[in-house]
PDB file of N, CA and C in Angstrom:
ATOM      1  N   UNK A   1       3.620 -27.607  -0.010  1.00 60.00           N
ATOM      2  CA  UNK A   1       3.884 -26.441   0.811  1.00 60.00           C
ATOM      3  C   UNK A   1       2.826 -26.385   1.908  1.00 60.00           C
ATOM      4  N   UNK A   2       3.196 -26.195   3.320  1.00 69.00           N
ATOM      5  CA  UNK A   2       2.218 -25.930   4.194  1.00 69.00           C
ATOM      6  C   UNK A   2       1.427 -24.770   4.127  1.00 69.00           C
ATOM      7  N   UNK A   3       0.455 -24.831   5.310  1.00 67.00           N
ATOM      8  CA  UNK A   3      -0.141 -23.859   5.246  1.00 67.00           C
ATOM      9  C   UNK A   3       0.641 -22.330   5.804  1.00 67.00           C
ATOM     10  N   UNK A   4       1.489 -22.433   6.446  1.00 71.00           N
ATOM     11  CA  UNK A   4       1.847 -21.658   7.665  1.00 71.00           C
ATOM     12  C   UNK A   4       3.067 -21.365   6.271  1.00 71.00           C
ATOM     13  N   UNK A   5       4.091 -21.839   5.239  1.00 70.00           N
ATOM     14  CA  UNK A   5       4.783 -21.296   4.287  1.00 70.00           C
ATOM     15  C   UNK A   5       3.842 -20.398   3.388  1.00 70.00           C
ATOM     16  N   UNK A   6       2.729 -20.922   3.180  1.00 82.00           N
ATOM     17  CA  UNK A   6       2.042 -20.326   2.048  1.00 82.00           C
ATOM     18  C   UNK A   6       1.328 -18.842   2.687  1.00 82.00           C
ATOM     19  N   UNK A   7       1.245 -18.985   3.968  1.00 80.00           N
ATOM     20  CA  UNK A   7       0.742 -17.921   4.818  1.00 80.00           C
ATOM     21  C   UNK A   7       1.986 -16.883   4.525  1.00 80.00           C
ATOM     22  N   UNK A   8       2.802 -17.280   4.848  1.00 84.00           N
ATOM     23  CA  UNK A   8       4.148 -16.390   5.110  1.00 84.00           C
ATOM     24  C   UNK A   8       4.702 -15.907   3.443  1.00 84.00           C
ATOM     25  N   UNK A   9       4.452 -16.386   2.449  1.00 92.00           N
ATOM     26  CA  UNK A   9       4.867 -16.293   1.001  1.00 92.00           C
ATOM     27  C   UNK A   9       3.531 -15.431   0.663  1.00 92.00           C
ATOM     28  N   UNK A  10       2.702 -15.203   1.157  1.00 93.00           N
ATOM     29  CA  UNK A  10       1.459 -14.619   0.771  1.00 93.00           C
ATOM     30  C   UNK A  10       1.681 -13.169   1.238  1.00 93.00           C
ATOM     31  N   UNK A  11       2.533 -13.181   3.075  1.00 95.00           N
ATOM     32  CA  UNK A  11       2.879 -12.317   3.450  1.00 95.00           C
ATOM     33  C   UNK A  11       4.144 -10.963   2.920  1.00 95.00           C
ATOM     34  N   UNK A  12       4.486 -12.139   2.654  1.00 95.00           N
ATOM     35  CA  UNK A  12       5.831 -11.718   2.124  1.00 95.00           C
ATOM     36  C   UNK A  12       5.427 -11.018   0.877  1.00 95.00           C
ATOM     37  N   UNK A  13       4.959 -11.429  -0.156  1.00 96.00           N
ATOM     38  CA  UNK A  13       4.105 -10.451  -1.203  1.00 96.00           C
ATOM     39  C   UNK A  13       3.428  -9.463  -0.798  1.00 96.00           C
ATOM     40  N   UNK A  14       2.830  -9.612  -0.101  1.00 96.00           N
ATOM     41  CA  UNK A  14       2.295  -8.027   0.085  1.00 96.00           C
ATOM     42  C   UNK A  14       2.836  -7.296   0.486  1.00 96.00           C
ATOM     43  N   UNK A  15       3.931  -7.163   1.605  1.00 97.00           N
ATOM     44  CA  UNK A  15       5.152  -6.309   1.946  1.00 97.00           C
ATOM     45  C   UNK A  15       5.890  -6.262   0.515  1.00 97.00           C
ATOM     46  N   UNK A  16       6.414  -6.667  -0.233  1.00 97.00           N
ATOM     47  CA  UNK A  16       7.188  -6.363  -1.413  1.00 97.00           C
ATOM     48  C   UNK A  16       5.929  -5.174  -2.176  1.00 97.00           C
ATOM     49  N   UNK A  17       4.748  -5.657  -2.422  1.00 97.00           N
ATOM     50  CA  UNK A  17       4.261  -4.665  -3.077  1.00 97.00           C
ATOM     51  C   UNK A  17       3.855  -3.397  -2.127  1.00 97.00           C
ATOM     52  N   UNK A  18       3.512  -3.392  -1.163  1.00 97.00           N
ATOM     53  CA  UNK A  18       3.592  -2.666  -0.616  1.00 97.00           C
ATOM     54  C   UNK A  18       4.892  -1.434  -0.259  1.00 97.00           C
ATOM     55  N   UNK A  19       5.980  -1.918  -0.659  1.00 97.00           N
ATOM     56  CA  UNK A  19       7.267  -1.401   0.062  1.00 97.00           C
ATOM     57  C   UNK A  19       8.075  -0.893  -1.736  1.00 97.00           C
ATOM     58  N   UNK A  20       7.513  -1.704  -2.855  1.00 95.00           N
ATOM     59  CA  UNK A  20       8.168  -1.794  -3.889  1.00 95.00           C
ATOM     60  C   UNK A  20       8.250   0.346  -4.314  1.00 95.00           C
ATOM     61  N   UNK A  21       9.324  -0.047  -5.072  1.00 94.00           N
ATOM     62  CA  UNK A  21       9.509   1.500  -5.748  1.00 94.00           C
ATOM     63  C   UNK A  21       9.123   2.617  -4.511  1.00 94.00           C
ATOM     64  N   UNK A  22       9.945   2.631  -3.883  1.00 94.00           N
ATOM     65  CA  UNK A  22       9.674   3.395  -2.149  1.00 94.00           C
ATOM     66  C   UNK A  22      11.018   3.537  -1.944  1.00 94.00           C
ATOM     67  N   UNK A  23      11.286   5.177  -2.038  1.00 95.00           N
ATOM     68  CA  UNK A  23      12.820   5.225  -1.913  1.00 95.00           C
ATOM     69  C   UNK A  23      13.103   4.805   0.125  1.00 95.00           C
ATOM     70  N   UNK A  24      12.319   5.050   0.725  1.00 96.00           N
ATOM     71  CA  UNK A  24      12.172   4.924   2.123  1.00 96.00           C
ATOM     72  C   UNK A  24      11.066   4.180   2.763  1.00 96.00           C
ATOM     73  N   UNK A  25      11.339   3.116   3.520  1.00 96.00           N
ATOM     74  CA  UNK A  25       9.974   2.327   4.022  1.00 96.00           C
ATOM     75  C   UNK A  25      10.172   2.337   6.144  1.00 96.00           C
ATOM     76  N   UNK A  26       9.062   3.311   6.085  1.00 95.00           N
ATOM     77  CA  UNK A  26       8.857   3.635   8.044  1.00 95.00           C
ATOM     78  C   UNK A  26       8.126   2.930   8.309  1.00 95.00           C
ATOM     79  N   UNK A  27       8.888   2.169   9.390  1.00 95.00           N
ATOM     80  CA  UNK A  27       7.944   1.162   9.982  1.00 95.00           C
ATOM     81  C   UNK A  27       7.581  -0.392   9.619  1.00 95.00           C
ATOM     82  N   UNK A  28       8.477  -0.507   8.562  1.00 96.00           N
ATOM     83  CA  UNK A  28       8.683  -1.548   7.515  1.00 96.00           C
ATOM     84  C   UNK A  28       8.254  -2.763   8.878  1.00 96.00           C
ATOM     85  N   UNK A  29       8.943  -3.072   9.946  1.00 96.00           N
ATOM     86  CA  UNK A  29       8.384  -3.980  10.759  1.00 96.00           C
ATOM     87  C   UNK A  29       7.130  -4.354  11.412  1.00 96.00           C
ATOM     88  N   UNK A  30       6.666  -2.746  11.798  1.00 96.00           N
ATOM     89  CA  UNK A  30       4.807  -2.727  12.261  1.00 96.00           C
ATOM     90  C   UNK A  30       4.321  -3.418  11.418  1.00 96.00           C
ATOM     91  N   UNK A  31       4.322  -2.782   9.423  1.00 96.00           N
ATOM     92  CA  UNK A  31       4.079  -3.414   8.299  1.00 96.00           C
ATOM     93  C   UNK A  31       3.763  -4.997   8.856  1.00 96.00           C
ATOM     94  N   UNK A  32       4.794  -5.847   8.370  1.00 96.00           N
ATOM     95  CA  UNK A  32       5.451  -7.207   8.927  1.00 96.00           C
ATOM     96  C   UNK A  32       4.361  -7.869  10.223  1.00 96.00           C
ATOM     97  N   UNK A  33       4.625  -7.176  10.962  1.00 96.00           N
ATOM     98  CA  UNK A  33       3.791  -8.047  12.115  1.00 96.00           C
ATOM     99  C   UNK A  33       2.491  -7.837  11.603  1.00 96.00           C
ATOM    100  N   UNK A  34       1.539  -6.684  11.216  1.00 96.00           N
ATOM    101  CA  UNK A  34       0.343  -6.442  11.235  1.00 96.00           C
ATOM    102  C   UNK A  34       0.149  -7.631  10.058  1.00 96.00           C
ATOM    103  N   UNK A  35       0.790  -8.031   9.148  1.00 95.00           N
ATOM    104  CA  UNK A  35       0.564  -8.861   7.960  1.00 95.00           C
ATOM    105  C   UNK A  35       0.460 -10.219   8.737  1.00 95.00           C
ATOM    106  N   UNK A  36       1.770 -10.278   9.754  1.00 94.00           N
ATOM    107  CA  UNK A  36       2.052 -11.433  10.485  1.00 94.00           C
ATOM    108  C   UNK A  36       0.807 -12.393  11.403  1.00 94.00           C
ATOM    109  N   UNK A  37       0.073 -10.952  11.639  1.00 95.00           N
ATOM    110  CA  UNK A  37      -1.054 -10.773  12.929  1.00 95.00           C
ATOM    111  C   UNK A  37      -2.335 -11.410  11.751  1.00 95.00           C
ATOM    112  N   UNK A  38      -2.574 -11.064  10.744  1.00 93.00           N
ATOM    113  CA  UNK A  38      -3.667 -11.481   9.847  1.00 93.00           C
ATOM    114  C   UNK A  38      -4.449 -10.031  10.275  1.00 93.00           C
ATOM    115  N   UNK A  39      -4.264  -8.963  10.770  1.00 93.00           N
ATOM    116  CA  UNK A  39      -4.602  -7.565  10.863  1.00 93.00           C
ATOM    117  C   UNK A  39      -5.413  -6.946   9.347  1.00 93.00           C
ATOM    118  N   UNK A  40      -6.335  -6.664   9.144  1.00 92.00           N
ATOM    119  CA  UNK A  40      -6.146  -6.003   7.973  1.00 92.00           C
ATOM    120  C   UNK A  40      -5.656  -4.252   7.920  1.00 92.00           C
ATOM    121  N   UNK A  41      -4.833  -4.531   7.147  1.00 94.00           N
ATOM    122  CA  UNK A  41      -3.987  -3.249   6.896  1.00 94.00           C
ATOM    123  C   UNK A  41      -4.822  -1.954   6.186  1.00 94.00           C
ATOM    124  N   UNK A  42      -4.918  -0.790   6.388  1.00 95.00           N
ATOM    125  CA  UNK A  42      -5.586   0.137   5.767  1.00 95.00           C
ATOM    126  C   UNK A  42      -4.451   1.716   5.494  1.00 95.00           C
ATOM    127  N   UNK A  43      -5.219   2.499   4.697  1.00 93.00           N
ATOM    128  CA  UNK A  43      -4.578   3.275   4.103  1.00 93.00           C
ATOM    129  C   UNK A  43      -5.288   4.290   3.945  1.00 93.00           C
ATOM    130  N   UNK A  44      -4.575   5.463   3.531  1.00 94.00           N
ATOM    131  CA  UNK A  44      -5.551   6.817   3.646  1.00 94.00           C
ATOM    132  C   UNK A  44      -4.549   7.952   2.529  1.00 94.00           C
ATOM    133  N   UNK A  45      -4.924   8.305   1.330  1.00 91.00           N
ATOM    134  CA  UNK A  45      -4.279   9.247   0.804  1.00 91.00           C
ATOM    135  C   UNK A  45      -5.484  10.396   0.552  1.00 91.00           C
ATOM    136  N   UNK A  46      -5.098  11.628   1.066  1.00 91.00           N
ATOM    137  CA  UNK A  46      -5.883  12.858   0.835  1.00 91.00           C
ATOM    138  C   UNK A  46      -4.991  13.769  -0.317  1.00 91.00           C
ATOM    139  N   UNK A  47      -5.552  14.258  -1.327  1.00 87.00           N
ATOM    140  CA  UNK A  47      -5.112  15.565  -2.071  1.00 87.00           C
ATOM    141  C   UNK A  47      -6.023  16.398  -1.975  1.00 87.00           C
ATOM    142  N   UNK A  48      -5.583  18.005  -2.234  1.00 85.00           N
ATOM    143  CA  UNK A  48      -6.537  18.971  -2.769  1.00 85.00           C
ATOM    144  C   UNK A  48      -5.640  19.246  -4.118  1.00 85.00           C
ATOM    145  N   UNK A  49      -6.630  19.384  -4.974  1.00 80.00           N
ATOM    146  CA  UNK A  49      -6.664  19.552  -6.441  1.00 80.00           C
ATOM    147  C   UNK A  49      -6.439  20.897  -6.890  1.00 80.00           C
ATOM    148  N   UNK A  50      -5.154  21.620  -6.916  1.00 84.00           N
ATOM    149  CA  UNK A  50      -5.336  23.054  -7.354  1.00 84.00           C
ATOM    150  C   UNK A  50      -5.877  23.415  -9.191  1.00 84.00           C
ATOM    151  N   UNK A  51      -5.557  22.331  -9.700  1.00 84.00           N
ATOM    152  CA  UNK A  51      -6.218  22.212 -10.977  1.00 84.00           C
ATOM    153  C   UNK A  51      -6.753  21.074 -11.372  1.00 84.00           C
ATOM    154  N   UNK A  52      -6.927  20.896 -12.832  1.00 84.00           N
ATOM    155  CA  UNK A  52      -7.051  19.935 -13.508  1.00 84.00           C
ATOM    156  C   UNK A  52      -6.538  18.445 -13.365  1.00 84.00           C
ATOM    157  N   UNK A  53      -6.913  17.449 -12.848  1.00 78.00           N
ATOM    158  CA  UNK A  53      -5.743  16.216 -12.741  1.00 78.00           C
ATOM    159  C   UNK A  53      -4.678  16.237 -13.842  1.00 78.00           C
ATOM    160  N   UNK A  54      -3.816  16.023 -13.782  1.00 84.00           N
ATOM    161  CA  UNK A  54      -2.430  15.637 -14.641  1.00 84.00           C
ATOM    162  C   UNK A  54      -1.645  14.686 -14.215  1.00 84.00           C
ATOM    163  N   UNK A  55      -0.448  14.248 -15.374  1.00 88.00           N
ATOM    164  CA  UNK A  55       0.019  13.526 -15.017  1.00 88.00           C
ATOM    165  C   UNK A  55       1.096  13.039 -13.674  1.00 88.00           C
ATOM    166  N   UNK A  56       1.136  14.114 -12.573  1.00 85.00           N
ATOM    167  CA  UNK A  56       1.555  13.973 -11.806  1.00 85.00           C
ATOM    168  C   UNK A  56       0.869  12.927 -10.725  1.00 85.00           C
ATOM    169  N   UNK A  57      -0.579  12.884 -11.049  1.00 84.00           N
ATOM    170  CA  UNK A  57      -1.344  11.948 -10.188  1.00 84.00           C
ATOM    171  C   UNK A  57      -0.846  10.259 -10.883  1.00 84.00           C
ATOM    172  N   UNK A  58      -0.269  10.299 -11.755  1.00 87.00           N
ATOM    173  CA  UNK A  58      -0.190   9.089 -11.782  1.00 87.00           C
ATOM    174  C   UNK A  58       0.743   8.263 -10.606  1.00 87.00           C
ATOM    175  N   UNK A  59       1.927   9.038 -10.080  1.00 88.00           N
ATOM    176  CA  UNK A  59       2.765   8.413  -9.613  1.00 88.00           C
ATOM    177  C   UNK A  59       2.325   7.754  -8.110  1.00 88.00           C
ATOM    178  N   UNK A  60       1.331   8.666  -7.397  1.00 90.00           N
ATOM    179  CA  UNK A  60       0.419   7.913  -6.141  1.00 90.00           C
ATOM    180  C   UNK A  60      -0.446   7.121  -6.910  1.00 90.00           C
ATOM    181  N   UNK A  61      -1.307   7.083  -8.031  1.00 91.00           N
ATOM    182  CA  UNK A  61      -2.033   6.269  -7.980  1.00 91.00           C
ATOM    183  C   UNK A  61      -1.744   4.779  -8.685  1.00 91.00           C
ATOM    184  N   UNK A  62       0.050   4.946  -8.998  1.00 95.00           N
ATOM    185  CA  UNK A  62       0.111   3.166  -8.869  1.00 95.00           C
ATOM    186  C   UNK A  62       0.653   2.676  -7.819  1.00 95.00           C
ATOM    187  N   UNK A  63       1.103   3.506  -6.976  1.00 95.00           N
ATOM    188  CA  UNK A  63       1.411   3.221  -5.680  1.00 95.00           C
ATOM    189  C   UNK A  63       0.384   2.708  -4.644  1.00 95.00           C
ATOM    190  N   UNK A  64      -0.837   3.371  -5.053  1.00 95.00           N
ATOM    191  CA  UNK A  64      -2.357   3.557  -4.851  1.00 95.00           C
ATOM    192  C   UNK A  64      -2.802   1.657  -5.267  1.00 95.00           C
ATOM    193  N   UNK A  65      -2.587   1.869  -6.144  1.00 96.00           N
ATOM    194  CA  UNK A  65      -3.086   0.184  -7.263  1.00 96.00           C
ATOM    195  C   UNK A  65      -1.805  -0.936  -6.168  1.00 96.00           C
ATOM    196  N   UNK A  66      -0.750  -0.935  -6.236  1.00 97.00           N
ATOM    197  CA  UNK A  66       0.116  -1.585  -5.263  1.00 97.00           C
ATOM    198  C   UNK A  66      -0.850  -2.106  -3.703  1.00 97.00           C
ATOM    199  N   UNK A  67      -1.013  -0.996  -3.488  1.00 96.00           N
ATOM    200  CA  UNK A  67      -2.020  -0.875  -1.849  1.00 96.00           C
ATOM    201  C   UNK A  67      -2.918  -1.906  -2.066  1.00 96.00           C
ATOM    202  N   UNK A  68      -3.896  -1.660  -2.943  1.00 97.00           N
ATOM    203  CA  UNK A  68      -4.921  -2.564  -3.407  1.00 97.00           C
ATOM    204  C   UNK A  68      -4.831  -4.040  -3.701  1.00 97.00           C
ATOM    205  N   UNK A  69      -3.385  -4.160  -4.918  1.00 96.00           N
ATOM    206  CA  UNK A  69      -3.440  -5.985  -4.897  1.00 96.00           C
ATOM    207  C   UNK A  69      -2.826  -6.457  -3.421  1.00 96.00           C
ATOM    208  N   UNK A  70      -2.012  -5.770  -2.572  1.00 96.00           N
ATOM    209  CA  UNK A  70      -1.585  -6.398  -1.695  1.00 96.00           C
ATOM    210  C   UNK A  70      -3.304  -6.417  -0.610  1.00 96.00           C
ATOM    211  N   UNK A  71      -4.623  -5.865  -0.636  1.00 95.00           N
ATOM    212  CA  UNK A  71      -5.318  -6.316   0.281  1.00 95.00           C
ATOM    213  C   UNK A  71      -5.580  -5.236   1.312  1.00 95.00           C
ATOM    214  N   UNK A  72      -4.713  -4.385   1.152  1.00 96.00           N
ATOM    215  CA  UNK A  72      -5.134  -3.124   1.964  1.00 96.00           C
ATOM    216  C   UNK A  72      -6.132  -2.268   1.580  1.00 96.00           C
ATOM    217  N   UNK A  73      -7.118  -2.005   2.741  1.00 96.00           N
ATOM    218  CA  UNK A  73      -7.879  -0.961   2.382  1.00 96.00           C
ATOM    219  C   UNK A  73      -7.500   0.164   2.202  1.00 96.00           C
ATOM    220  N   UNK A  74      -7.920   0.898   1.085  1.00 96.00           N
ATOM    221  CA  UNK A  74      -7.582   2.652   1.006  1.00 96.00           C
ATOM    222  C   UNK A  74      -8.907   3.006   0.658  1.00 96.00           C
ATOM    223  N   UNK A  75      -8.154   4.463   1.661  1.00 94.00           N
ATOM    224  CA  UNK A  75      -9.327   4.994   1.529  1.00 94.00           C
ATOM    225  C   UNK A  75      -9.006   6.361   0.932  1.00 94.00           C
ATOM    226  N   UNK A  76      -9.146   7.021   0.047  1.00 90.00           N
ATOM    227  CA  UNK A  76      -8.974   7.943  -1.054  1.00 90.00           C
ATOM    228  C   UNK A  76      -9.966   9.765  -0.631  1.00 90.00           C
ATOM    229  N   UNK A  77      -9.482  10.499  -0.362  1.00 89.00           N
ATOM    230  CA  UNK A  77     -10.067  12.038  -0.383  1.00 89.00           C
ATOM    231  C   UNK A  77     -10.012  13.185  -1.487  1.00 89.00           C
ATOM    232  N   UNK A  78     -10.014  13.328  -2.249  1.00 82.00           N
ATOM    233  CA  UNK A  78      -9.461  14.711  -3.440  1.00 82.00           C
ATOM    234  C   UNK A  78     -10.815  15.248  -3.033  1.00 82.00           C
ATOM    235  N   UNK A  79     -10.013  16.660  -2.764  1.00 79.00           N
ATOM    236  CA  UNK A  79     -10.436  18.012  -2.420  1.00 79.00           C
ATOM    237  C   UNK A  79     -10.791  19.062  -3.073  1.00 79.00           C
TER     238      UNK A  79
END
């Protein structure tokens, strides 16, 4: 396999995890090129915490873990 397939199969994984279990994906192409570009991709989720964490935080934070193996930076706020 070349380099330029293995580039693009590398790419291609991180858009799948990135995009996976996402009833809607905006921008799905910017995505694509910025991966395309060798760009590093970054991220930003803010909450404020009206209570106790529960299990509702789980559902961003494997979405959260997704972000991460694909290589994107996040950057995380709770309030």
């Amino acid at each position: 396999m070349s380099s330029s397939q293995t580039e693009s199969t590398a790419n291609e994984e991180a858009y799948n995890l990135i995009t996976r279990n996402l009833q809607e994906v905006l921008g799905g192409d910017i995505i694509r090129s910025v991966l395309t570009e060798g760009r590093p991709l970054k991220c930003y989720w803010g909450t404020a915490t009206t209570g106790r964490p529960h299990i509702a935080y789980f559902g961003p934070l494997t979405k959260i873990a997704d972000f991460l193996r694909a290589g994107v930076e996040v950057w995380t706020v709770i309030h």
